[in-house]
């Protein structure tokens, strides 16, 4: 299918598809000096009957591939004639970072996951954030933003939601409901980080799930398939596709954040993903360039290893360990 480039400012991209059809677009969000366009891919699938609008984004970080692979599979799996509502899929939200295979943009070094809602007069990444928020996400009912551990990390399958802070209680409740409907291994109470797409969307009243699966710089088929099953489950739970796609809702909830490396060095990890560890158990050791122990990381409490470092070299403030507590929702 040949995609055409259309300007995001026109706001036409998201209404491009006629009822019961799919439209593929490259949405322009900036113009280069030579007159060519910077664009991101958008697949709109409009059901034959009205229903919720769901935005699904992936590839906000350019070295995460599970989400993009799953969104392409989703686009193939959905029959527009039998869909109720509309899907807006952005499989590669950060094309420049994707092309470079990097987490951040090689153009302006911005982390796209920290600058939403963006700025139409800012750097390339700020303009991209603005276009994604205003042309795709802001007018949706539900947002699922799919991430992974990228090159550096590996993550358990977790469906993140927000609660409290500046997120309205009613929006928090809807965010938890969507996360549960994903049917992944665990829920994850997301830290409220300013500039993250899902957080800024929740502040605007959208029911959001920010998810993580896998990483290690590649994409396992089982991880992409897990995401696909999660998307189909949410669509089924919300009456948009056949109820047979519903997964059992997740009740296990992980709460906690990661521990950062105090300095650069070589990180030796002593546990594997999903390990259940006891308080005080050694989980990683940071070495300097002479091999000396700089820091030994121990679990602060009993918990589960939600993420591990895959790339052994670390910089200051990089994730070193991630042992979180398990509760039930
Ligand atoms: Zn990410």
PDB file of C-alpha atoms and ligand atoms in Angstrom, residues 61 64 103 147-148, ligand 1:
ATOM      1  CA  UNK A  61      12.180   5.150  21.929  1.00  0.00           C
ATOM      2  CA  UNK A  64      12.307  -0.767  21.208  1.00  0.00           C
ATOM      3  CA  UNK A 103      16.619   5.577  22.559  1.00  0.00           C
ATOM      4  CA  UNK A 147       7.624   0.297  25.409  1.00  0.00           C
ATOM      5  CA  UNK A 148      10.340  -2.264  26.074  1.00  0.00           C
TER       6      UNK A 148
HETATM    7 ZN1  LIG B   1      10.643   3.199  26.032  1.00  0.00          ZN
END
